[in-house]
Structure formats: structure tokens, C-alpha cells
Short mmCIF file of C-alpha atoms and ligand atoms in Angstrom, two decimals:
data_model
loop_
_atom_site.label_atom_id
_atom_site.label_comp_id
_atom_site.label_asym_id
_atom_site.label_seq_id
_atom_site.Cartn_x
_atom_site.Cartn_y
_atom_site.Cartn_z
CA MET Q 388 0.00 0.00 0.00
CA LYS Q 389 1.52 3.30 -1.11
CA LEU Q 390 -0.16 5.88 1.03
CA GLU Q 391 0.33 9.55 0.25
CA ILE Q 392 -1.27 12.68 1.64
CA ASP Q 393 -1.94 15.48 -0.82
CA GLN Q 394 -0.53 18.23 1.39
CA GLN Q 395 -1.15 21.01 -1.11
CA ARG Q 396 -4.81 20.15 -1.60
CA LEU Q 397 -5.36 19.72 2.15
CA ILE Q 398 -3.85 23.13 2.95
CA SER Q 399 -5.79 24.81 0.17
CA GLU Q 400 -9.02 23.28 1.50
CA ILE Q 401 -8.21 24.58 5.00
CA GLU Q 402 -7.77 28.06 3.48
CA THR Q 403 -11.04 27.77 1.56
CA LEU Q 404 -12.97 26.73 4.66
CA ALA Q 405 -11.45 29.64 6.59
CA ALA Q 406 -13.08 32.02 4.12
CA PHE Q 407 -16.52 30.94 5.44
CA SER Q 408 -16.28 33.39 8.30
CA ASP Q 409 -18.04 36.33 9.91
CA ALA Q 410 -14.74 37.99 10.88
CA GLU Q 411 -12.03 39.78 8.94
CA PRO Q 412 -9.23 37.39 7.90
CA PRO Q 413 -7.11 35.91 9.33
CA ALA Q 414 -9.70 35.71 12.13
CA VAL Q 415 -12.42 33.10 11.76
CA THR Q 416 -15.85 33.38 13.38
CA ARG Q 417 -18.23 30.54 12.57
CA ILE Q 418 -20.98 30.15 15.12
CA VAL Q 419 -23.01 27.01 14.67
CA PHE Q 420 -26.09 27.23 12.39
CA THR Q 421 -25.52 30.83 11.35
CA PRO Q 422 -25.86 31.35 7.57
CA THR Q 423 -22.06 31.32 7.31
CA ASP Q 424 -21.76 28.05 9.22
CA LEU Q 425 -24.49 26.48 7.09
CA LYS Q 426 -22.59 27.42 3.92
CA ALA Q 427 -19.40 25.93 5.39
CA ARG Q 428 -21.24 22.73 6.29
CA ALA Q 429 -22.67 22.47 2.77
CA TRP Q 430 -19.19 22.94 1.33
CA VAL Q 431 -17.77 20.15 3.51
CA ILE Q 432 -20.65 17.84 2.53
CA GLU Q 433 -19.88 18.51 -1.15
CA ARG Q 434 -16.21 17.59 -0.61
CA CYS Q 435 -17.30 14.34 1.08
CA GLU Q 436 -19.69 13.45 -1.74
CA GLU Q 437 -16.99 14.26 -4.27
CA ALA Q 438 -14.88 11.59 -2.51
CA GLY Q 439 -17.68 9.07 -3.01
CA LEU Q 440 -18.73 9.02 0.65
CA ALA Q 441 -22.36 8.45 1.61
CA VAL Q 442 -23.46 11.44 3.70
CA ARG Q 443 -26.19 11.67 6.32
CA GLN Q 444 -27.00 14.18 9.04
CA ASP Q 445 -28.69 13.51 12.35
CA ALA Q 446 -31.21 15.73 14.14
CA ILE Q 447 -28.60 17.89 15.90
CA GLY Q 448 -26.55 18.28 12.72
CA ASN Q 449 -23.73 15.80 13.23
CA ILE Q 450 -22.56 14.92 9.71
CA PHE Q 451 -21.59 11.31 8.93
CA ALA Q 452 -19.71 10.60 5.69
CA ARG Q 453 -19.14 6.91 5.16
CA TRP Q 454 -16.76 4.95 2.98
CA LYS Q 455 -18.39 1.56 2.83
CA GLY Q 456 -16.21 -1.36 3.86
CA ALA Q 457 -16.25 -4.94 2.62
CA GLU Q 458 -18.37 -5.83 5.66
CA PRO Q 459 -20.84 -2.96 5.77
CA ALA Q 460 -22.79 -4.39 8.72
CA ALA Q 461 -19.68 -4.52 10.95
CA PRO Q 462 -18.98 -1.60 13.31
CA ALA Q 463 -17.37 1.37 11.57
CA VAL Q 464 -14.04 3.01 12.27
CA GLY Q 465 -14.58 6.70 12.84
CA THR Q 466 -12.56 9.88 12.61
CA GLY Q 467 -13.45 13.54 12.68
CA SER Q 468 -13.75 16.74 14.66
CA HIS Q 469 -15.68 20.01 14.36
CA ILE Q 470 -15.82 23.05 12.08
CA ASP Q 471 -17.66 25.55 14.25
CA ALA Q 472 -15.40 28.29 15.61
CA ILE Q 473 -15.70 30.73 18.50
CA PRO Q 474 -15.69 34.47 17.72
CA ASN Q 475 -12.31 35.71 16.52
CA ALA Q 476 -10.75 32.24 16.34
CA GLY Q 477 -8.23 30.69 13.96
CA LYS Q 478 -8.32 28.31 10.99
CA TYR Q 479 -7.12 25.06 12.50
CA ASP Q 480 -9.02 24.12 15.67
CA GLY Q 481 -11.31 21.25 14.67
CA VAL Q 482 -10.82 21.85 10.96
CA VAL Q 483 -7.53 19.92 10.87
CA GLY Q 484 -9.38 16.85 12.14
CA VAL Q 485 -12.23 17.20 9.65
CA LEU Q 486 -10.33 18.05 6.47
CA GLY Q 487 -7.31 15.99 7.60
CA GLY Q 488 -9.69 13.08 8.20
CA LEU Q 489 -11.22 13.52 4.76
CA GLU Q 490 -7.79 13.64 3.13
CA ALA Q 491 -6.76 10.54 5.11
CA ILE Q 492 -9.74 8.71 3.60
CA ARG Q 493 -8.95 9.99 0.09
CA GLY Q 494 -5.32 8.95 0.57
CA LEU Q 495 -6.44 5.43 1.50
CA GLN Q 496 -8.74 5.33 -1.52
CA ARG Q 497 -5.90 6.39 -3.86
CA SER Q 498 -3.61 3.77 -2.36
CA GLY Q 499 -5.96 1.00 -3.40
CA PHE Q 500 -6.69 0.01 0.21
CA ARG Q 501 -10.05 -1.69 0.73
CA PRO Q 502 -11.38 -1.38 4.30
CA ARG Q 503 -13.09 -4.34 5.93
CA ASN Q 504 -14.97 -2.12 8.39
CA SER Q 505 -16.51 1.01 6.93
CA ILE Q 506 -14.53 4.17 7.60
CA GLU Q 507 -16.61 7.15 8.59
CA LEU Q 508 -15.81 10.84 8.81
CA LEU Q 509 -17.83 12.49 11.57
CA VAL Q 510 -18.24 16.27 11.69
CA PHE Q 511 -19.53 16.99 15.19
CA ALA Q 512 -22.17 19.68 15.48
CA THR Q 513 -21.90 22.54 17.95
CA GLU Q 514 -18.63 21.61 19.65
CA GLU Q 515 -18.01 25.14 20.86
CA PRO Q 516 -20.22 26.38 23.71
CA THR Q 517 -20.64 29.82 22.10
CA ARG Q 518 -24.24 29.45 21.02
CA PHE Q 519 -25.90 27.17 23.56
CA GLY Q 520 -23.60 27.60 26.59
CA ILE Q 521 -22.49 23.98 26.64
CA GLY Q 522 -19.57 22.47 24.72
CA CYS Q 523 -19.77 19.32 22.59
CA LEU Q 524 -23.55 19.29 22.32
CA GLY Q 525 -23.41 16.97 19.28
CA SER Q 526 -21.14 14.37 20.87
CA ARG Q 527 -22.92 14.58 24.24
CA LEU Q 528 -26.11 13.54 22.44
CA LEU Q 529 -24.35 10.89 20.35
CA SER Q 530 -22.96 9.28 23.48
CA GLY Q 531 -26.07 9.71 25.61
CA THR Q 532 -24.12 11.87 28.07
CA LEU Q 533 -26.85 14.46 27.64
CA SER Q 534 -30.49 13.49 27.18
CA ALA Q 535 -32.64 14.79 24.35
CA GLU Q 536 -34.98 16.37 26.96
CA ALA Q 537 -32.09 18.29 28.54
CA ALA Q 538 -30.88 19.41 25.11
CA THR Q 539 -34.27 20.79 24.10
CA LYS Q 540 -34.25 23.04 27.18
CA LEU Q 541 -31.10 24.83 25.99
CA ARG Q 542 -31.49 28.26 24.48
CA ASP Q 543 -29.09 30.63 22.79
CA ARG Q 544 -28.44 34.20 23.93
CA GLY Q 545 -31.25 35.45 21.73
CA GLY Q 546 -33.66 33.14 23.60
CA GLU Q 547 -34.12 30.71 20.73
CA SER Q 548 -34.34 27.05 21.63
CA VAL Q 549 -32.14 24.32 20.19
CA ASP Q 550 -35.21 22.98 18.37
CA GLU Q 551 -36.06 26.31 16.75
CA VAL Q 552 -32.49 26.86 15.65
CA ARG Q 553 -31.88 23.37 14.27
CA LYS Q 554 -35.23 23.21 12.48
CA ARG Q 555 -34.50 26.50 10.75
CA ALA Q 556 -31.24 24.88 9.65
CA GLY Q 557 -33.31 22.11 8.03
CA LEU Q 558 -32.73 19.50 10.73
CA HIS Q 559 -36.19 18.10 11.42
CA GLY Q 560 -35.37 14.68 12.87
CA ASN Q 561 -36.00 13.54 16.42
CA LEU Q 562 -33.30 14.38 18.98
CA GLN Q 563 -34.02 11.05 20.73
CA ASP Q 564 -32.60 9.29 17.68
CA VAL Q 565 -29.20 10.99 17.83
CA LYS Q 566 -27.75 8.60 20.41
CA LEU Q 567 -25.61 5.96 18.72
CA ALA Q 568 -26.10 2.29 19.44
CA LYS Q 569 -23.36 0.69 21.50
CA GLY Q 570 -20.91 -0.96 19.18
CA TYR Q 571 -21.61 1.52 16.38
CA TYR Q 572 -17.90 2.31 16.25
CA LYS Q 573 -15.11 -0.24 16.50
CA GLY Q 574 -12.74 2.62 17.17
CA PHE Q 575 -12.55 6.38 16.84
CA VAL Q 576 -9.54 8.67 16.28
CA GLU Q 577 -9.58 12.47 16.37
CA LEU Q 578 -6.75 14.49 14.85
CA HIS Q 579 -6.42 17.91 16.48
CA ILE Q 580 -3.99 20.74 17.08
CA GLU Q 581 -2.50 20.54 20.57
CA GLN Q 582 -3.78 23.94 21.75
CA GLY Q 583 -0.82 24.00 24.12
CA PRO Q 584 2.94 24.49 23.77
CA LEU Q 585 4.40 21.11 24.77
CA LEU Q 586 4.99 19.54 21.34
CA GLU Q 587 6.63 22.69 20.04
CA LEU Q 588 8.84 22.97 23.13
CA ALA Q 589 9.90 19.34 22.77
CA GLN Q 590 10.36 19.82 18.99
CA ILE Q 591 8.31 16.71 18.40
CA SER Q 592 5.63 16.88 15.77
CA LEU Q 593 3.17 14.22 16.95
CA GLY Q 594 1.44 13.64 20.26
CA ILE Q 595 -0.54 10.54 21.18
CA VAL Q 596 -3.08 11.34 23.86
CA LYS Q 597 -3.19 9.08 26.92
CA SER Q 598 -6.08 10.73 28.70
CA ILE Q 599 -8.43 13.69 28.42
CA ALA Q 600 -8.86 15.93 31.46
CA ALA Q 601 -12.23 16.16 33.17
CA PRO Q 602 -13.92 19.54 32.80
CA ALA Q 603 -16.56 21.07 35.03
CA SER Q 604 -18.13 24.48 34.84
CA LEU Q 605 -20.41 26.53 37.05
CA ARG Q 606 -22.26 29.79 36.83
CA ILE Q 607 -22.01 31.69 40.11
CA SER Q 608 -24.11 34.69 41.04
CA ILE Q 609 -23.31 36.97 43.95
CA GLU Q 610 -25.96 39.25 45.33
CA GLY Q 611 -25.03 42.10 47.66
CA ALA Q 612 -26.48 45.57 48.07
CA GLY Q 613 -25.98 48.54 45.81
CA GLY Q 614 -25.87 52.19 46.74
CA HIS Q 615 -24.23 55.52 46.13
CA ALA Q 616 -20.42 55.35 45.95
CA GLY Q 617 -20.26 58.47 48.09
CA GLY Q 618 -23.18 57.95 50.42
CA VAL Q 619 -22.70 54.43 51.79
CA LEU Q 620 -19.86 54.23 54.30
CA MET Q 621 -17.44 51.30 54.18
CA PRO Q 622 -18.65 49.42 57.28
CA ASP Q 623 -22.18 49.36 55.84
CA ARG Q 624 -21.38 47.91 52.46
CA LYS Q 625 -22.30 44.56 50.92
CA ASP Q 626 -20.24 44.97 47.80
CA ALA Q 627 -20.86 42.03 45.46
CA LEU Q 628 -17.74 42.70 43.40
CA CYS Q 629 -15.45 42.69 46.46
CA ALA Q 630 -16.95 39.31 47.39
CA ALA Q 631 -16.39 38.10 43.82
CA ALA Q 632 -12.78 39.28 43.99
CA GLU Q 633 -12.18 37.20 47.12
CA LEU Q 634 -13.85 34.21 45.57
CA ILE Q 635 -11.79 34.49 42.37
CA LEU Q 636 -8.58 34.52 44.41
CA ALA Q 637 -9.83 31.56 46.43
CA VAL Q 638 -10.39 29.65 43.16
CA GLU Q 639 -6.84 30.39 42.11
CA HIS Q 640 -5.49 29.34 45.49
CA VAL Q 641 -7.39 26.05 45.50
CA ALA Q 642 -6.06 25.09 42.06
CA ARG Q 643 -2.50 26.11 42.95
CA SER Q 644 -2.50 24.15 46.18
CA SER Q 645 -4.11 20.91 44.95
CA GLY Q 646 -0.71 19.23 44.92
CA ALA Q 647 -0.81 18.54 41.17
CA LEU Q 648 -0.09 20.69 38.12
CA ASP Q 649 -2.99 18.95 36.39
CA THR Q 650 -5.52 20.94 38.43
CA VAL Q 651 -6.48 24.15 36.64
CA ALA Q 652 -9.25 26.59 37.47
CA THR Q 653 -10.33 29.75 35.70
CA VAL Q 654 -12.84 32.53 36.18
CA GLY Q 655 -13.22 33.90 32.67
CA VAL Q 656 -16.42 35.94 32.91
CA CYS Q 657 -17.31 38.68 35.37
CA ASP Q 658 -20.51 40.65 34.78
CA VAL Q 659 -20.95 43.57 37.15
CA PHE Q 660 -24.31 45.20 37.80
CA PRO Q 661 -25.08 48.05 37.50
CA GLY Q 662 -21.56 48.72 36.19
CA ALA Q 663 -21.42 52.43 36.94
CA VAL Q 664 -18.40 54.32 38.23
CA ASN Q 665 -20.27 55.85 41.16
CA SER Q 666 -22.40 52.91 42.16
CA ILE Q 667 -21.61 50.04 44.53
CA PRO Q 668 -21.87 46.71 42.63
CA SER Q 669 -25.01 44.97 43.85
CA ARG Q 670 -24.85 41.89 41.67
CA VAL Q 671 -22.02 40.00 40.00
CA GLY Q 672 -22.09 36.96 37.76
CA ILE Q 673 -18.94 34.91 37.29
CA THR Q 674 -18.16 31.60 35.68
CA LEU Q 675 -15.88 28.88 37.00
CA ASP Q 676 -14.11 26.42 34.74
CA ILE Q 677 -12.19 23.70 36.58
CA ARG Q 678 -10.38 20.69 35.14
CA ASP Q 679 -8.19 17.85 36.23
CA THR Q 680 -7.03 14.47 34.96
CA ASP Q 681 -8.09 13.01 38.31
CA LEU Q 682 -11.82 13.08 39.00
CA ALA Q 683 -11.56 12.79 42.80
CA ARG Q 684 -9.04 15.60 42.98
CA ARG Q 685 -11.18 17.84 40.77
CA ASP Q 686 -14.30 17.17 42.81
CA GLY Q 687 -12.30 17.79 46.01
CA ALA Q 688 -11.19 21.15 44.63
CA MET Q 689 -14.80 21.98 43.79
CA ARG Q 690 -15.86 21.21 47.35
CA THR Q 691 -13.08 23.42 48.74
CA ILE Q 692 -14.23 26.27 46.48
CA GLU Q 693 -17.80 25.74 47.70
CA ARG Q 694 -16.65 26.03 51.33
CA ALA Q 695 -14.67 29.18 50.54
CA SER Q 696 -17.73 30.64 48.90
CA ARG Q 697 -19.89 29.96 51.97
CA ASP Q 698 -17.27 31.62 54.22
CA ILE Q 699 -17.04 34.67 51.96
CA ALA Q 700 -20.83 34.98 51.80
CA ALA Q 701 -21.09 34.88 55.60
CA LYS Q 702 -18.24 37.28 56.19
CA ARG Q 703 -19.44 39.83 53.63
CA GLN Q 704 -23.17 39.31 54.15
CA VAL Q 705 -23.87 38.61 50.52
CA SER Q 706 -25.59 35.63 48.98
CA ILE Q 707 -23.66 33.36 46.64
CA ARG Q 708 -25.51 30.85 44.50
CA SER Q 709 -23.91 28.48 42.05
CA GLU Q 710 -25.41 26.48 39.24
CA LEU Q 711 -23.53 23.47 37.89
CA LEU Q 712 -23.44 23.58 34.08
CA ASN Q 713 -21.48 20.40 33.53
CA ALA Q 714 -19.18 18.04 35.44
CA ASP Q 715 -17.71 15.38 33.21
CA ALA Q 716 -15.46 12.49 34.07
CA PRO Q 717 -12.01 12.23 32.47
CA ALA Q 718 -11.33 9.64 29.79
CA ASP Q 719 -8.48 7.25 29.18
CA CYS Q 720 -7.70 6.72 25.53
CA ALA Q 721 -8.12 3.15 24.27
CA PRO Q 722 -4.96 1.00 24.12
CA GLU Q 723 -5.85 -0.41 20.67
CA VAL Q 724 -6.20 3.08 19.18
CA ARG Q 725 -3.07 4.38 20.88
CA GLY Q 726 -1.28 1.26 19.69
CA ALA Q 727 -2.35 1.79 16.06
CA LEU Q 728 -1.15 5.41 16.18
CA ALA Q 729 2.16 4.48 17.82
CA GLU Q 730 2.80 1.67 15.35
CA SER Q 731 2.35 4.02 12.40
CA CYS Q 732 4.76 6.53 13.99
CA ARG Q 733 7.34 3.80 14.62
CA GLN Q 734 7.18 2.51 11.07
CA HIS Q 735 8.02 5.97 9.73
CA GLY Q 736 10.54 6.71 12.45
CA PHE Q 737 8.40 9.67 13.59
CA PRO Q 738 9.11 10.49 17.23
CA PHE Q 739 5.99 11.11 19.31
CA LEU Q 740 5.11 12.33 22.77
CA GLU Q 741 2.52 10.63 24.98
CA MET Q 742 0.46 13.36 26.52
CA VAL Q 743 -2.65 14.51 28.36
CA SER Q 744 -5.28 16.56 26.56
CA ARG Q 745 -6.06 19.46 28.85
CA ALA Q 746 -8.65 20.88 26.53
CA TYR Q 747 -11.66 18.67 26.08
CA HIS Q 748 -12.91 17.49 22.77
CA ASP Q 749 -15.74 15.49 21.25
CA SER Q 750 -13.48 12.47 21.81
CA LEU Q 751 -14.09 12.80 25.55
CA PHE Q 752 -17.73 11.90 24.91
CA LEU Q 753 -17.10 9.41 22.10
CA SER Q 754 -14.87 7.53 24.54
CA ARG Q 755 -18.02 6.67 26.53
CA ILE Q 756 -19.31 4.53 23.66
CA ALA Q 757 -16.26 3.51 21.62
CA PRO Q 758 -12.54 2.82 21.99
CA THR Q 759 -11.23 6.31 21.31
CA GLY Q 760 -7.87 7.99 20.80
CA MET Q 761 -6.50 11.37 19.78
CA LEU Q 762 -3.52 12.47 17.75
CA PHE Q 763 -2.08 15.93 18.34
CA ILE Q 764 0.06 18.09 16.08
CA PRO Q 765 1.87 21.23 17.29
CA CYS Q 766 0.46 24.71 16.94
CA ARG Q 767 2.74 27.75 17.04
CA ASN Q 768 3.36 29.03 20.58
CA GLY Q 769 0.51 26.82 21.72
CA TYR Q 770 -1.89 29.51 20.48
CA SER Q 771 -5.47 28.52 19.79
CA HIS Q 772 -8.87 30.23 19.80
CA ARG Q 773 -7.20 33.33 18.37
CA PRO Q 774 -6.60 34.58 14.82
CA ASP Q 775 -2.84 33.87 14.85
CA GLU Q 776 -3.41 30.17 15.55
CA TYR Q 777 -1.07 28.33 13.17
CA ALA Q 778 -0.08 24.78 12.34
CA ALA Q 779 2.64 24.06 9.78
CA PRO Q 780 1.56 22.33 6.53
CA GLU Q 781 4.08 19.53 6.98
CA ASP Q 782 2.82 18.84 10.51
CA ILE Q 783 -0.78 18.76 9.29
CA ALA Q 784 0.12 16.38 6.47
CA ARG Q 785 2.15 14.15 8.80
CA GLY Q 786 -0.79 14.01 11.19
CA ALA Q 787 -3.15 13.07 8.34
CA LEU Q 788 -0.73 10.33 7.21
CA VAL Q 789 -0.50 8.74 10.66
CA LEU Q 790 -4.26 9.09 11.02
CA ALA Q 791 -4.81 7.34 7.66
CA GLU Q 792 -2.57 4.44 8.61
CA SER Q 793 -4.27 4.04 11.96
CA LEU Q 794 -7.68 3.99 10.26
CA ALA Q 795 -6.34 1.32 7.91
CA THR Q 796 -5.02 -0.76 10.85
CA LEU Q 797 -8.31 -0.47 12.73
CA SER Q 798 -10.46 -1.28 9.70
CA ALA Q 799 -8.38 -4.11 8.21
ZN1 ZN I 251 -11.48 21.83 18.79
#
């Protein structure tokens, strides 16, 4: 089997897809189910059909493009990622796994390989939490991690429900039917940029993921008392922003003192009401994002933060309420998928790093229903979710080559 990746075509397709954007280049903004995103999805579907793949979409908009194997009834081997992009993002997050996956399939077709198990490209819908406030909506539904009932309750910032939005996008099926049967996939591999600096620092161009860190996120609202910035004396204040400030520092402290570098916690949103220079903040909304490779340690950190928040509320006489948005378990990547990736690297003499994925991906949820693995390629300075995100063409092509060989191994 002579397997070759058409690097030039793959890079030019990545550039073409980047032009489906609501931001000035090089920035990419592609929020799920906007007119721009729908055009991008249609373009990807055309590329899949051009490659002779049979395309279907489910009710939430996950796109399946299948290359039929010699035993079509046997479980498929899957690969893929997402094409939606947060505001002001780059060209490579998700896209490398979708277009790289497609090129891996085309490379296998050109080589004359005939898969025993079907090989399927999966474009996950609504991976980014931008629109509906929860990440990986498509793969949560596929894996049954989120129920159809819970999904229908989600709304976007404009107040539109998931059902309204998806139906306008032409997706009329039943959300109950999105969940995949157990055994649907024999294995699943996602190619992705690292979104961190480790591969670049080590000057190694491939990373095989061992485990995916467990994310949790909360929305926290702090209610104090407002008042005139001149009139209310300091002993009488119930300043919600001062309470938030203490809580934010407590979050940082808890993560720093967990005893492991794998614990990370972030407050990335802080909405202050009324937000006037001469008014005491009466209400503050913050978000908490906390992750760890160890579930018990992450949950322990969450409990410590909860205690700190009760202490701060009592001391400052404010009320602090938190709402859990998601708390997912970590995932270990499957030995057979890691083995297939490592074997391909060894055959080419490509060095690789075994690593932890600190960002979470659709693979976290796929791993609940199928043996799953991930392959990372470096991105410059570890930058991601910003316009100067960059992955080198040769790294992308190398990733697609190793992906293709792993798909061949898993489907032979
Ligand atoms: Zn991604």
C-alpha cells in the first residue's frame, strides 16, 4: 500500500474553509447554524460526496460521511472533529481533524486500500459552547451523556431554543434518535492541534493522547447591596464585586495548592451590575471552569471552592448561589487506538510524545461509547482560539498520514 497525503490540496481546502467566516481574515468566526456556518457545512458535505462518501445528518446536525467497507454491517471506524469556531478564532481548531480526516480517507482510496470495516468521517455539530452555553452538544447527544430532553431546554443568547435553531437549519429529525447504538464504532480517532505548547517545546511533531482531562463548569451569582459610591460608608457595604474578587482569588489558590499541576481553574467571565463608576456593585455573575485528569481531585477542589464561597458569603453578608453547568469524568484513551497510532509513527521513524489533553474534545464523549484515541500536532506558541493560531503544513500532512494508517489498521 503506497499511502500519500496530498498536502497542497489539504492546505488549500483549509484556506477555503477559513473564508466561510463572519470575521475579517485571518480571524475566523463561525458560530453554529448561522448562515455562514451552514454554507461551510454544505461545502464540507460537497467535498465528502466528491470523494464518493455516503453522507447523512442527524437531528442535531452531526454529519456522517461513510466509505463503505467490505463488511458494511460490521462496526465502523470513525474519525473527525468540528468546524464551528468561536468568535475571533483561527483556521485550524477542529478543521484539521475534519479536512485531515477527509484527506486521510482519500489517501487510503488512492492507495488501493479496501477497508473491511466502513470508515466514517464524523463532523460533530456545535462543539463550541458559544451558542448554547455547553460544549460538545453533538457528541454529548451521540454518546447519551446528555439526554434529548435536557438538550431541548437549551437556548441561545437570543432566547431561541435548540429545536427552533436546528429546524430552521433544516434539521427536522428527532433528537431522541441521535444517540448511537453501542458498538456503532469499533474505534474512533480524532486528529487535532494541541492547543498547548508542549509539542513545540519538545520539537516533536506528533502527540498521542493518553487521557483527556475532566472539565466542570459553574455559573455563580453573587448578590449584595448597591448604593451611592459616596453615600454608603465602608462598614455598611455589601459589595458584590469585592466578594467576587475574594472568591476568584480563592479559586486560584485552590487550584494552585491541589498538589498537582494537572488541576487548573479559571474565572473567565465577570458581569458587574449596574456597572457604573459611582455605584456600589449589587450583583455579579462569574463563571468557574475547573479541570483535572483526576476526578476525585477535581471534585475535592470543587468542594473546597464551595466552602470558601460559603465563608465569603457569611463574612461579607452577601448571597452566593452556584449552578452546575457540567461536570464530566475524564477519559483514558483506548490501548488499541493508541497502539495503532504508535505503530504508524514507529514505522516511519516519527518520534511522538505521549500526553494529556487538557482541553476537552468530542473524543471525551465518544470515549463513553467507543474505543477512542486522539492524535495531536503542534500549533505555534501553543496559540489557539485566536486569529494567529497556526499549524505548519508539513505537521498537518504528517498528522493526516499517521491518522490514515491508523484507520487502515483499525479497519483491516
Ligand atoms: Zn477543537
